[in-house]
mmCIF file of C-alpha atoms and ligand atoms in Angstrom:
data_model
loop_
_atom_site.group_PDB
_atom_site.id
_atom_site.type_symbol
_atom_site.label_atom_id
_atom_site.label_comp_id
_atom_site.label_asym_id
_atom_site.label_seq_id
_atom_site.Cartn_x
_atom_site.Cartn_y
_atom_site.Cartn_z
ATOM 1 C CA MET A 1 -43.937 0.547 -8.888
ATOM 2 C CA SER A 2 -41.443 2.814 -8.224
ATOM 3 C CA VAL A 3 -38.114 2.552 -9.594
ATOM 4 C CA GLU A 4 -35.942 0.362 -7.633
ATOM 5 C CA VAL A 5 -32.237 -0.119 -8.119
ATOM 6 C CA SER A 6 -31.127 -3.584 -8.850
ATOM 7 C CA LYS A 7 -29.054 -5.760 -6.173
ATOM 8 C CA ILE A 8 -26.122 -5.736 -8.256
ATOM 9 C CA VAL A 9 -25.886 -2.139 -8.391
ATOM 10 C CA GLN A 10 -26.904 -1.555 -4.961
ATOM 11 C CA GLY A 11 -23.623 -3.144 -4.247
ATOM 12 C CA VAL A 12 -21.667 -0.754 -6.540
ATOM 13 C CA GLU A 13 -19.648 2.251 -5.116
ATOM 14 C CA PRO A 14 -19.093 5.224 -6.992
ATOM 15 C CA SER A 15 -15.854 6.146 -7.855
ATOM 16 C CA ALA A 16 -13.476 8.132 -5.045
ATOM 17 C CA THR A 17 -11.047 9.463 -7.369
ATOM 18 C CA LEU A 18 -13.735 11.015 -9.843
ATOM 19 C CA ALA A 19 -15.348 12.019 -6.207
ATOM 20 C CA MET A 20 -12.554 13.751 -4.905
ATOM 21 C CA SER A 21 -11.659 15.609 -8.053
ATOM 22 C CA ALA A 22 -15.444 16.673 -8.128
ATOM 23 C CA LYS A 23 -15.347 17.952 -4.754
ATOM 24 C CA ALA A 24 -12.326 20.021 -5.815
ATOM 25 C CA LYS A 25 -13.728 21.334 -8.867
ATOM 26 C CA GLU A 26 -16.558 22.424 -6.655
ATOM 27 C CA LEU A 27 -14.424 24.398 -4.365
ATOM 28 C CA LYS A 28 -12.814 26.026 -7.533
ATOM 29 C CA ALA A 29 -16.008 27.127 -8.723
ATOM 30 C CA GLN A 30 -17.120 28.797 -5.179
ATOM 31 C CA GLY A 31 -13.801 30.743 -6.442
ATOM 32 C CA GLU A 32 -11.091 28.761 -3.965
ATOM 33 C CA THR A 33 -7.954 28.197 -5.542
ATOM 34 C CA VAL A 34 -7.402 24.512 -5.364
ATOM 35 C CA TYR A 35 -4.183 22.495 -5.693
ATOM 36 C CA ASN A 36 -5.950 19.195 -7.044
ATOM 37 C CA LEU A 37 -3.596 16.182 -6.738
ATOM 38 C CA SER A 38 -6.497 13.876 -6.783
ATOM 39 C CA VAL A 39 -7.386 12.773 -10.127
ATOM 40 C CA GLY A 40 -4.643 11.015 -12.340
ATOM 41 C CA GLU A 41 -4.372 12.348 -15.587
ATOM 42 C CA PRO A 42 -2.011 14.214 -17.401
ATOM 43 C CA ASP A 43 -1.576 18.370 -16.957
ATOM 44 C CA PHE A 44 -0.723 18.194 -20.689
ATOM 45 C CA ASN A 45 -3.015 19.353 -23.190
ATOM 46 C CA THR A 46 -3.426 16.737 -26.248
ATOM 47 C CA PRO A 47 -0.471 17.264 -28.809
ATOM 48 C CA GLU A 48 -1.791 19.466 -31.729
ATOM 49 C CA HIS A 49 -0.555 16.791 -34.480
ATOM 50 C CA ILE A 50 -3.814 14.260 -32.798
ATOM 51 C CA CYS A 51 -5.904 17.372 -32.429
ATOM 52 C CA ASP A 52 -5.490 18.176 -36.027
ATOM 53 C CA ALA A 53 -6.047 14.672 -37.254
ATOM 54 C CA ALA A 54 -9.420 14.582 -35.559
ATOM 55 C CA VAL A 55 -10.559 17.948 -37.177
ATOM 56 C CA ALA A 56 -9.366 16.789 -40.408
ATOM 57 C CA ALA A 57 -11.659 13.372 -39.790
ATOM 58 C CA MET A 58 -14.650 15.171 -39.141
ATOM 59 C CA LYS A 59 -14.135 17.335 -41.997
ATOM 60 C CA ALA A 60 -13.457 13.899 -44.444
ATOM 61 C CA GLY A 61 -17.140 12.916 -42.782
ATOM 62 C CA HIS A 62 -15.831 10.136 -40.297
ATOM 63 C CA THR A 63 -18.653 11.130 -37.788
ATOM 64 C CA ARG A 64 -20.524 7.999 -38.710
ATOM 65 C CA TYR A 65 -20.816 4.337 -36.710
ATOM 66 C CA THR A 66 -17.492 2.426 -37.311
ATOM 67 C CA VAL A 67 -17.454 -1.246 -36.711
ATOM 68 C CA ALA A 68 -18.424 -1.866 -33.009
ATOM 69 C CA SER A 69 -15.007 -3.042 -32.225
ATOM 70 C CA GLY A 70 -13.144 -0.359 -33.608
ATOM 71 C CA LEU A 71 -11.835 0.749 -37.047
ATOM 72 C CA PRO A 72 -9.855 -1.531 -38.469
ATOM 73 C CA GLU A 73 -7.059 0.154 -39.415
ATOM 74 C CA LEU A 74 -6.713 1.656 -35.295
ATOM 75 C CA LYS A 75 -6.829 -2.348 -34.549
ATOM 76 C CA GLN A 76 -4.030 -2.848 -37.121
ATOM 77 C CA ALA A 77 -1.820 0.418 -35.200
ATOM 78 C CA ILE A 78 -2.466 -0.855 -31.842
ATOM 79 C CA CYS A 79 -1.629 -4.506 -32.727
ATOM 80 C CA ASP A 80 1.869 -3.074 -34.569
ATOM 81 C CA ASP A 81 2.664 -0.883 -32.022
ATOM 82 C CA TYR A 82 2.299 -3.292 -29.386
ATOM 83 C CA ASN A 83 4.205 -5.911 -31.242
ATOM 84 C CA ALA A 84 7.255 -3.854 -31.924
ATOM 85 C CA ARG A 85 7.569 -3.419 -28.162
ATOM 86 C CA THR A 86 7.031 -6.910 -26.993
ATOM 87 C CA GLY A 87 8.246 -9.166 -30.100
ATOM 88 C CA LEU A 88 4.672 -10.580 -29.910
ATOM 89 C CA ALA A 89 2.494 -11.318 -32.686
ATOM 90 C CA TYR A 90 -0.962 -10.037 -32.024
ATOM 91 C CA LYS A 91 -3.884 -9.476 -34.753
ATOM 92 C CA PRO A 92 -6.584 -7.137 -35.125
ATOM 93 C CA THR A 93 -8.995 -9.997 -34.796
ATOM 94 C CA GLN A 94 -7.872 -10.153 -31.188
ATOM 95 C CA CYS A 95 -8.270 -6.202 -30.591
ATOM 96 C CA VAL A 96 -11.839 -4.522 -29.004
ATOM 97 C CA VAL A 97 -11.201 -1.132 -28.731
ATOM 98 C CA SER A 98 -13.694 0.489 -26.075
ATOM 99 C CA ASN A 99 -14.814 3.975 -24.616
ATOM 100 C CA GLY A 100 -11.643 3.990 -22.324
ATOM 101 C CA ALA A 101 -9.836 1.543 -20.471
ATOM 102 C CA LYS A 102 -12.339 1.646 -17.788
ATOM 103 C CA HIS A 103 -14.649 0.283 -20.196
ATOM 104 C CA ALA A 104 -12.379 -2.261 -21.673
ATOM 105 C CA LEU A 105 -11.867 -3.488 -18.143
ATOM 106 C CA HIS A 106 -15.717 -3.735 -17.887
ATOM 107 C CA ASN A 107 -15.665 -6.151 -20.929
ATOM 108 C CA ALA A 108 -12.787 -7.930 -20.032
ATOM 109 C CA PHE A 109 -14.671 -8.938 -15.978
ATOM 110 C CA PHE A 110 -18.140 -9.076 -17.824
ATOM 111 C CA GLY A 111 -16.917 -11.038 -20.318
ATOM 112 C CA ALA A 112 -14.535 -13.653 -18.494
ATOM 113 C CA LEU A 113 -16.363 -13.703 -14.880
ATOM 114 C CA ASN A 114 -19.303 -15.725 -13.497
ATOM 115 C CA PRO A 115 -21.117 -15.011 -10.815
ATOM 116 C CA GLY A 116 -19.338 -16.831 -7.626
ATOM 117 C CA ASP A 117 -15.631 -16.882 -9.443
ATOM 118 C CA GLU A 118 -13.039 -14.873 -7.245
ATOM 119 C CA VAL A 119 -10.235 -12.628 -8.596
ATOM 120 C CA VAL A 120 -7.420 -12.415 -6.758
ATOM 121 C CA LEU A 121 -6.993 -8.272 -6.293
ATOM 122 C CA PRO A 122 -3.874 -7.309 -5.017
ATOM 123 C CA ALA A 123 -4.353 -4.329 -2.377
ATOM 124 C CA PRO A 124 -3.588 -1.032 -2.549
ATOM 125 C CA TYR A 125 -6.000 -1.556 -5.547
ATOM 126 C CA TRP A 126 -7.003 1.329 -8.281
ATOM 127 C CA VAL A 127 -10.828 2.062 -7.197
ATOM 128 C CA SER A 128 -12.796 0.726 -9.875
ATOM 129 C CA TYR A 129 -11.267 -2.496 -10.503
ATOM 130 C CA ALA A 130 -13.338 -4.228 -7.244
ATOM 131 C CA GLU A 131 -16.379 -2.492 -8.119
ATOM 132 C CA LEU A 132 -16.422 -3.431 -11.645
ATOM 133 C CA ILE A 133 -15.586 -7.097 -10.873
ATOM 134 C CA LYS A 134 -18.644 -7.116 -8.413
ATOM 135 C CA LEU A 135 -20.699 -5.780 -11.252
ATOM 136 C CA SER A 136 -20.073 -8.938 -12.993
ATOM 137 C CA GLY A 137 -21.317 -10.890 -10.063
ATOM 138 C CA ALA A 138 -17.777 -12.118 -9.020
ATOM 139 C CA LYS A 139 -16.140 -11.683 -5.657
ATOM 140 C CA PRO A 140 -12.744 -9.520 -5.255
ATOM 141 C CA VAL A 141 -10.521 -11.258 -3.162
ATOM 142 C CA ILE A 142 -8.156 -8.801 -1.699
ATOM 143 C CA VAL A 143 -4.679 -9.639 -0.946
ATOM 144 C CA GLN A 144 -3.026 -6.558 1.047
ATOM 145 C CA THR A 145 0.509 -6.129 -0.132
ATOM 146 C CA THR A 146 2.764 -4.428 2.417
ATOM 147 C CA GLU A 147 5.402 -1.051 1.799
ATOM 148 C CA ALA A 148 8.093 -3.327 2.786
ATOM 149 C CA ASP A 149 7.382 -5.763 -0.088
ATOM 150 C CA GLY A 150 7.687 -2.462 -2.409
ATOM 151 C CA PHE A 151 3.492 -3.239 -2.653
ATOM 152 C CA LYS A 152 4.017 -5.862 -5.239
ATOM 153 C CA LEU A 153 2.287 -9.192 -4.849
ATOM 154 C CA THR A 154 4.521 -11.889 -3.773
ATOM 155 C CA PRO A 155 4.189 -15.448 -5.029
ATOM 156 C CA GLU A 156 3.650 -17.197 -1.176
ATOM 157 C CA ALA A 157 0.595 -14.232 -0.889
ATOM 158 C CA LEU A 158 -0.944 -14.818 -4.361
ATOM 159 C CA LEU A 159 -0.422 -18.944 -3.589
ATOM 160 C CA ALA A 160 -2.370 -18.187 0.018
ATOM 161 C CA ALA A 161 -5.168 -16.661 -1.641
ATOM 162 C CA ILE A 162 -6.226 -19.320 -4.127
ATOM 163 C CA THR A 163 -9.427 -21.084 -3.717
ATOM 164 C CA PRO A 164 -11.134 -23.999 -5.959
ATOM 165 C CA GLN A 165 -13.308 -20.784 -7.468
ATOM 166 C CA THR A 166 -10.353 -18.564 -8.190
ATOM 167 C CA LYS A 167 -10.638 -17.587 -11.722
ATOM 168 C CA MET A 168 -8.419 -14.754 -12.019
ATOM 169 C CA LEU A 169 -5.722 -12.420 -11.230
ATOM 170 C CA LEU A 170 -5.349 -8.810 -11.807
ATOM 171 C CA LEU A 171 -2.089 -7.638 -12.558
ATOM 172 C CA CYS A 172 -1.586 -3.540 -12.576
ATOM 173 C CA ASN A 173 1.452 -2.778 -13.713
ATOM 174 C CA PRO A 174 3.064 0.092 -13.177
ATOM 175 C CA SER A 175 0.971 0.272 -10.334
ATOM 176 C CA ASN A 176 -1.757 2.896 -9.853
ATOM 177 C CA PRO A 177 -2.078 3.897 -6.883
ATOM 178 C CA THR A 178 1.592 3.072 -5.990
ATOM 179 C CA GLY A 179 3.721 3.286 -8.953
ATOM 180 C CA ALA A 180 4.992 0.051 -7.946
ATOM 181 C CA CYS A 181 6.803 -1.607 -11.119
ATOM 182 C CA TYR A 182 7.027 -5.637 -11.604
ATOM 183 C CA SER A 183 10.458 -6.968 -12.826
ATOM 184 C CA ARG A 184 10.672 -9.435 -15.032
ATOM 185 C CA ASP A 185 11.949 -12.131 -12.457
ATOM 186 C CA GLU A 186 8.902 -11.180 -10.409
ATOM 187 C CA LEU A 187 6.360 -11.355 -12.869
ATOM 188 C CA ALA A 188 7.474 -15.029 -13.985
ATOM 189 C CA ALA A 189 7.238 -16.079 -10.211
ATOM 190 C CA LEU A 190 3.756 -14.902 -10.734
ATOM 191 C CA ALA A 191 3.345 -16.416 -14.068
ATOM 192 C CA LYS A 192 4.443 -19.896 -12.955
ATOM 193 C CA ILE A 193 1.421 -19.925 -10.303
ATOM 194 C CA VAL A 194 -0.982 -18.606 -12.984
ATOM 195 C CA VAL A 195 -0.392 -21.393 -14.997
ATOM 196 C CA GLU A 196 -0.319 -24.163 -12.600
ATOM 197 C CA LYS A 197 -3.500 -23.088 -10.826
ATOM 198 C CA ASP A 198 -5.017 -22.328 -14.401
ATOM 199 C CA LEU A 199 -6.020 -18.646 -14.023
ATOM 200 C CA VAL A 200 -6.619 -16.023 -16.534
ATOM 201 C CA VAL A 201 -4.937 -12.755 -15.950
ATOM 202 C CA VAL A 202 -6.260 -9.256 -16.855
ATOM 203 C CA ALA A 203 -2.796 -7.291 -17.231
ATOM 204 C CA ASP A 204 -3.726 -3.270 -17.235
ATOM 205 C CA GLU A 205 -0.994 -1.827 -18.309
ATOM 206 C CA ILE A 206 -2.360 2.073 -18.944
ATOM 207 C CA TYR A 207 1.037 3.086 -17.423
ATOM 208 C CA ASP A 208 3.308 1.395 -19.420
ATOM 209 C CA HIS A 209 4.954 4.141 -21.505
ATOM 210 C CA LEU A 210 5.484 5.896 -17.624
ATOM 211 C CA VAL A 211 8.533 4.188 -16.137
ATOM 212 C CA TYR A 212 11.469 5.852 -14.695
ATOM 213 C CA GLY A 213 14.960 4.536 -14.705
ATOM 214 C CA GLY A 214 13.682 0.556 -15.165
ATOM 215 C CA CYS A 215 12.047 -1.133 -18.172
ATOM 216 C CA PHE A 216 8.887 -2.403 -18.460
ATOM 217 C CA THR A 217 7.796 -5.981 -19.061
ATOM 218 C CA SER A 218 4.245 -7.057 -20.834
ATOM 219 C CA PHE A 219 2.776 -9.902 -18.736
ATOM 220 C CA PRO A 220 2.535 -12.243 -22.161
ATOM 221 C CA THR A 221 6.089 -11.794 -22.736
ATOM 222 C CA ILE A 222 6.943 -13.785 -19.792
ATOM 223 C CA LEU A 223 5.919 -17.423 -21.274
ATOM 224 C CA ASP A 224 5.016 -18.912 -24.065
ATOM 225 C CA GLY A 225 0.842 -19.831 -23.858
ATOM 226 C CA LEU A 226 0.436 -16.998 -21.558
ATOM 227 C CA GLN A 227 -1.172 -15.376 -24.116
ATOM 228 C CA ASP A 228 -3.861 -17.593 -23.881
ATOM 229 C CA ARG A 229 -4.632 -16.872 -20.861
ATOM 230 C CA THR A 230 -4.084 -13.116 -20.729
ATOM 231 C CA ILE A 231 -6.280 -10.254 -20.954
ATOM 232 C CA VAL A 232 -3.763 -7.064 -21.803
ATOM 233 C CA ILE A 233 -5.965 -3.558 -21.070
ATOM 234 C CA ASN A 234 -4.252 -0.478 -22.861
ATOM 235 C CA GLY A 235 -5.782 3.101 -24.077
ATOM 236 C CA VAL A 236 -4.322 6.488 -25.036
ATOM 237 C CA SER A 237 -5.294 8.393 -21.824
ATOM 238 C CA LYS A 238 -2.373 8.433 -20.194
ATOM 239 C CA THR A 239 0.400 7.794 -22.437
ATOM 240 C CA TYR A 240 -0.899 10.656 -25.199
ATOM 241 C CA ALA A 241 -3.142 13.288 -22.782
ATOM 242 C CA MET A 242 -6.184 11.930 -24.086
ATOM 243 C CA THR A 243 -8.129 11.559 -21.007
ATOM 244 C CA GLY A 244 -11.658 13.011 -22.560
ATOM 245 C CA TRP A 245 -11.292 11.375 -25.636
ATOM 246 C CA ARG A 246 -12.091 7.760 -24.279
ATOM 247 C CA ILE A 247 -9.966 5.613 -26.163
ATOM 248 C CA GLY A 248 -9.104 2.433 -24.875
ATOM 249 C CA TRP A 249 -8.718 -1.152 -25.642
ATOM 250 C CA LEU A 250 -8.224 -5.225 -24.411
ATOM 251 C CA LEU A 251 -5.773 -7.730 -26.343
ATOM 252 C CA ALA A 252 -6.984 -11.253 -26.170
ATOM 253 C CA PRO A 253 -7.706 -14.917 -27.660
ATOM 254 C CA GLU A 254 -9.155 -14.647 -30.968
ATOM 255 C CA PRO A 255 -12.650 -16.363 -29.887
ATOM 256 C CA PHE A 256 -12.879 -14.080 -26.445
ATOM 257 C CA ALA A 257 -12.325 -10.737 -28.439
ATOM 258 C CA LYS A 258 -14.476 -11.722 -31.355
ATOM 259 C CA LYS A 259 -17.196 -12.445 -28.684
ATOM 260 C CA ILE A 260 -16.776 -9.197 -26.560
ATOM 261 C CA GLY A 261 -16.866 -7.209 -29.941
ATOM 262 C CA GLY A 262 -20.445 -9.046 -30.233
ATOM 263 C CA LEU A 263 -21.062 -7.707 -26.412
ATOM 264 C CA GLN A 264 -20.279 -4.313 -27.056
ATOM 265 C CA SER A 265 -22.495 -4.099 -30.545
ATOM 266 C CA GLN A 266 -25.449 -4.596 -28.111
ATOM 267 C CA GLU A 267 -23.887 -2.362 -25.397
ATOM 268 C CA THR A 268 -22.389 0.859 -26.753
ATOM 269 C CA SER A 269 -21.602 0.492 -30.453
ATOM 270 C CA ASN A 270 -18.521 1.805 -31.277
ATOM 271 C CA PRO A 271 -16.235 3.960 -29.726
ATOM 272 C CA CYS A 272 -16.291 7.592 -30.753
ATOM 273 C CA SER A 273 -15.288 7.497 -34.648
ATOM 274 C CA ILE A 274 -13.379 10.652 -34.331
ATOM 275 C CA SER A 275 -11.822 10.050 -30.792
ATOM 276 C CA GLN A 276 -10.956 6.524 -32.815
ATOM 277 C CA TYR A 277 -8.883 8.567 -35.497
ATOM 278 C CA ALA A 278 -7.649 10.629 -33.419
ATOM 279 C CA ALA A 279 -6.129 7.831 -31.527
ATOM 280 C CA LEU A 280 -4.821 6.303 -34.665
ATOM 281 C CA ALA A 281 -2.805 9.966 -34.862
ATOM 282 C CA ALA A 282 -1.436 8.826 -31.763
ATOM 283 C CA LEU A 283 -0.061 5.653 -32.739
ATOM 284 C CA ARG A 284 0.778 5.834 -36.072
ATOM 285 C CA GLY A 285 2.401 9.732 -35.560
ATOM 286 C CA ASP A 286 5.387 11.138 -34.355
ATOM 287 C CA GLN A 287 6.415 9.752 -30.800
ATOM 288 C CA SER A 288 8.650 12.596 -29.340
ATOM 289 C CA CYS A 289 5.345 13.659 -27.283
ATOM 290 C CA VAL A 290 5.348 10.957 -25.588
ATOM 291 C CA GLU A 291 9.070 11.158 -24.290
ATOM 292 C CA ALA A 292 8.956 14.444 -23.642
ATOM 293 C CA MET A 293 5.779 14.380 -21.323
ATOM 294 C CA LYS A 294 7.319 10.919 -19.454
ATOM 295 C CA VAL A 295 10.782 13.198 -19.390
ATOM 296 C CA GLU A 296 8.516 16.202 -17.723
ATOM 297 C CA PHE A 297 6.845 13.466 -15.400
ATOM 298 C CA GLU A 298 10.145 12.023 -14.147
ATOM 299 C CA LYS A 299 11.178 15.271 -13.094
ATOM 300 C CA ARG A 300 8.387 15.935 -11.349
ATOM 301 C CA ARG A 301 8.414 12.218 -9.239
ATOM 302 C CA ASN A 302 11.977 13.416 -7.740
ATOM 303 C CA TYR A 303 11.000 16.584 -6.576
ATOM 304 C CA VAL A 304 8.051 14.886 -4.961
ATOM 305 C CA THR A 305 10.172 12.146 -3.671
ATOM 306 C CA GLN A 306 12.656 14.687 -2.238
ATOM 307 C CA ARG A 307 9.740 17.042 -0.577
ATOM 308 C CA ILE A 308 8.000 13.930 0.784
ATOM 309 C CA ALA A 309 11.255 12.714 2.351
ATOM 310 C CA ASP A 310 11.613 16.290 3.768
ATOM 311 C CA ILE A 311 8.453 16.281 5.499
ATOM 312 C CA PRO A 312 8.831 14.691 9.227
ATOM 313 C CA GLY A 313 6.711 11.520 9.236
ATOM 314 C CA LEU A 314 6.251 11.141 5.717
ATOM 315 C CA SER A 315 7.286 8.512 3.735
ATOM 316 C CA ALA A 316 6.296 6.800 0.238
ATOM 317 C CA PRO A 317 7.473 3.771 -1.556
ATOM 318 C CA ALA A 318 9.893 4.399 -4.539
ATOM 319 C CA MET A 319 7.869 5.418 -7.673
ATOM 320 C CA GLY A 320 9.051 3.202 -10.027
ATOM 321 C CA GLY A 321 5.771 3.929 -12.866
ATOM 322 C CA ALA A 322 2.804 5.835 -13.459
ATOM 323 C CA PHE A 323 2.432 9.594 -11.660
ATOM 324 C CA TYR A 324 1.296 8.520 -8.434
ATOM 325 C CA ALA A 325 2.833 9.325 -4.777
ATOM 326 C CA PHE A 326 1.292 6.656 -2.524
ATOM 327 C CA ILE A 327 2.189 8.452 0.969
ATOM 328 C CA ASN A 328 2.198 6.854 4.211
ATOM 329 C CA ILE A 329 0.689 9.258 6.433
ATOM 330 C CA SER A 330 0.291 6.748 9.551
ATOM 331 C CA ALA A 331 2.306 8.771 11.628
ATOM 332 C CA HIS A 332 -0.315 12.115 11.183
ATOM 333 C CA LEU A 333 -3.509 10.140 12.042
ATOM 334 C CA GLY A 334 -4.956 10.038 15.502
ATOM 335 C CA ARG A 335 -4.485 14.064 16.492
ATOM 336 C CA GLN A 336 -6.290 17.045 15.528
ATOM 337 C CA TYR A 337 -5.533 19.786 13.055
ATOM 338 C CA ASN A 338 -6.916 22.739 14.349
ATOM 339 C CA GLY A 339 -9.332 21.678 16.343
ATOM 340 C CA VAL A 340 -10.742 19.273 14.172
ATOM 341 C CA GLN A 341 -9.807 15.322 14.672
ATOM 342 C CA VAL A 342 -8.347 13.463 12.144
ATOM 343 C CA ASP A 343 -8.540 9.176 12.425
ATOM 344 C CA THR A 344 -8.625 7.816 9.205
ATOM 345 C CA SER A 345 -7.268 8.605 5.955
ATOM 346 C CA LYS A 346 -10.406 9.966 4.755
ATOM 347 C CA ASP A 347 -10.401 12.234 7.547
ATOM 348 C CA TRP A 348 -6.894 13.501 6.791
ATOM 349 C CA CYS A 349 -7.646 14.003 3.088
ATOM 350 C CA LEU A 350 -10.751 15.775 3.684
ATOM 351 C CA GLU A 351 -9.371 18.385 6.434
ATOM 352 C CA LEU A 352 -6.522 18.527 3.969
ATOM 353 C CA LEU A 353 -8.723 20.015 1.075
ATOM 354 C CA GLN A 354 -10.861 21.697 3.782
ATOM 355 C CA GLN A 355 -7.930 23.727 5.630
ATOM 356 C CA LYS A 356 -5.323 23.956 3.106
ATOM 357 C CA LYS A 357 -7.142 23.451 -0.600
ATOM 358 C CA VAL A 358 -5.015 20.373 -1.562
ATOM 359 C CA ALA A 359 -7.113 17.770 -2.893
ATOM 360 C CA THR A 360 -5.547 14.223 -2.812
ATOM 361 C CA VAL A 361 -7.464 10.391 -2.567
ATOM 362 C CA MET A 362 -7.878 8.308 0.840
ATOM 363 C CA GLY A 363 -5.902 5.385 0.959
ATOM 364 C CA SER A 364 -8.818 3.748 2.475
ATOM 365 C CA ALA A 365 -10.375 4.249 -1.353
ATOM 366 C CA PHE A 366 -7.197 1.945 -2.818
ATOM 367 C CA GLY A 367 -8.057 -0.531 -0.109
ATOM 368 C CA CYS A 368 -4.958 0.502 2.358
ATOM 369 C CA GLU A 369 -6.310 2.692 5.421
ATOM 370 C CA GLY A 370 -2.848 4.985 6.978
ATOM 371 C CA TYR A 371 -2.196 6.269 3.178
ATOM 372 C CA ALA A 372 -2.917 9.017 1.112
ATOM 373 C CA ARG A 373 -2.211 9.356 -3.036
ATOM 374 C CA ALA A 374 -1.257 12.477 -4.346
ATOM 375 C CA SER A 375 -1.251 12.726 -8.358
ATOM 376 C CA PHE A 376 2.061 13.973 -9.529
ATOM 377 C CA ALA A 377 0.751 14.838 -12.944
ATOM 378 C CA ALA A 378 0.179 19.027 -12.118
ATOM 379 C CA SER A 379 2.293 21.564 -12.626
ATOM 380 C CA MET A 380 5.969 22.024 -10.996
ATOM 381 C CA GLU A 381 4.275 25.217 -9.574
ATOM 382 C CA THR A 382 1.075 23.253 -8.107
ATOM 383 C CA LEU A 383 3.229 20.680 -6.910
ATOM 384 C CA GLU A 384 5.349 23.458 -4.861
ATOM 385 C CA ILE A 385 2.722 25.070 -3.428
ATOM 386 C CA ALA A 386 0.465 21.972 -2.687
ATOM 387 C CA TYR A 387 3.638 20.375 -0.844
ATOM 388 C CA ASP A 388 4.412 23.626 1.110
ATOM 389 C CA ARG A 389 0.769 23.596 2.354
ATOM 390 C CA ILE A 390 0.867 19.965 2.936
ATOM 391 C CA ALA A 391 3.802 20.188 5.212
ATOM 392 C CA GLU A 392 2.151 23.604 6.830
ATOM 393 C CA PHE A 393 -1.034 21.465 7.567
ATOM 394 C CA LEU A 394 1.237 18.581 9.444
ATOM 395 C CA ALA A 395 3.343 21.262 11.432
HETATM 396 N N1 PMP B 401 -7.018 1.422 -15.836
HETATM 397 C C1 PMP B 401 -6.016 2.429 -14.864
HETATM 398 C C2 PMP B 401 -4.978 1.582 -13.373
HETATM 399 C C3 PMP B 401 -6.205 3.988 -14.461
HETATM 400 O O1 PMP B 401 -5.285 4.352 -13.728
HETATM 401 C C4 PMP B 401 -7.281 4.546 -15.259
HETATM 402 C C5 PMP B 401 -7.215 5.633 -15.119
HETATM 403 N N2 PMP B 401 -8.450 5.954 -15.043
HETATM 404 C C6 PMP B 401 -7.671 3.287 -16.130
HETATM 405 C C7 PMP B 401 -7.512 2.276 -15.952
HETATM 406 C C8 PMP B 401 -9.168 3.940 -17.245
HETATM 407 O O2 PMP B 401 -8.344 4.950 -18.266
HETATM 408 P P1 PMP B 401 -9.623 5.527 -19.287
HETATM 409 O O3 PMP B 401 -10.771 4.985 -19.013
HETATM 410 O O4 PMP B 401 -9.160 6.772 -19.073
HETATM 411 O O5 PMP B 401 -8.625 4.765 -20.594
HETATM 412 N N1 LIG B 402 -7.183 6.575 -13.371
HETATM 413 C C1 LIG B 402 -7.505 8.176 -12.686
HETATM 414 C C2 LIG B 402 -7.668 7.857 -11.309
HETATM 415 O O1 LIG B 402 -6.893 7.150 -10.856
HETATM 416 C C3 LIG B 402 -8.248 8.656 -13.424
HETATM 417 C C4 LIG B 402 -9.870 8.620 -12.603
HETATM 418 C C5 LIG B 402 -10.486 7.409 -12.667
HETATM 419 O O2 LIG B 402 -10.846 7.427 -13.296
HETATM 420 O O3 LIG B 402 -10.470 6.607 -11.293
HETATM 421 O O4 LIG B 402 -7.289 9.257 -10.984
#
């Protein structure tokens, strides 16, 4: 018998963000200059003191297995950092360190969902949520949010989506791909329904340090008792420019975290020991690098906001956080570009890459046709040329 793919894996789509980034890299390898606004990762190098800590860890012989759920001192540092910022009192026994926040999300879904459970997933959503939910045998129930509502889930829309099968709500705040940032009051209105309807919340807060001009509220701080029904996801990828190191984590009620630690001991064992020491240095070390990168991102966000406003027929909701512009391109669909008919956001992104060598990601990959996502985690020079080319492309 030849090897056949299981039914569950058949249903999983590859990551569109990584696919667009791979296409951009392919063109680059062919000698093209590509302006890559596709994948969302800081363009900064990991700060020096963090790299030094990794080298020191290697030299000190920290090159063996650690506790499967993560180094105790790293879990303590994660809790200390989160508790200091939120006033909550998480303990290391409530923390599981994984191979990136993506893996932590997989653990959260796989660990908390049964086949047939429904998860309310506000769209536009980050590409991996729907696929990871399906991998657990559960069903993503997509709820469209609107540009007019700032792409935020409203209490009415949440209520309308809930059925007897609904088990979980996914909240990405600040949002990838829209940059939407929820206020405390907006979260409180959703939390009330979460409690009334007895739901679990996966709160993906990986962009919590990248909030511009507002203030970030972590979901479990809204109401007493929310900690018992919330799984908080975070990691070092975005905050410390450490995407390649693959360290993320979840914070959850202790019995859940304990069971996930056991699952991870069977699936992957510990995340890379050296990366864990680097993450420890990131969390315990000087935090000025975080502020410095944020200042730079904010500068770029202001620049990109202006560029989009200046191009006829484009608009984007205000970017309260993260590092993405979610650009409404609907006025520019259904027309030809150098003789090529472009009807969908996928056509548009592929032609923009082909004709102008600017890589973005189609809105359809985020469950929202008529838009394109353009990361602004790129140098000012790259952004200037990329937006010049987008303007040329549309003209
Ligand atoms: N959540 C969101 C919203 C993201 O944008 C990303 C970026 N890839 C992740 C989770 C995963 O991050 P990582 O696996 O690099 O820690
Ligand atoms: N979160 C980033 C993005 O959305 C990284 C790529 C990925 O993991 O999807 O582009």
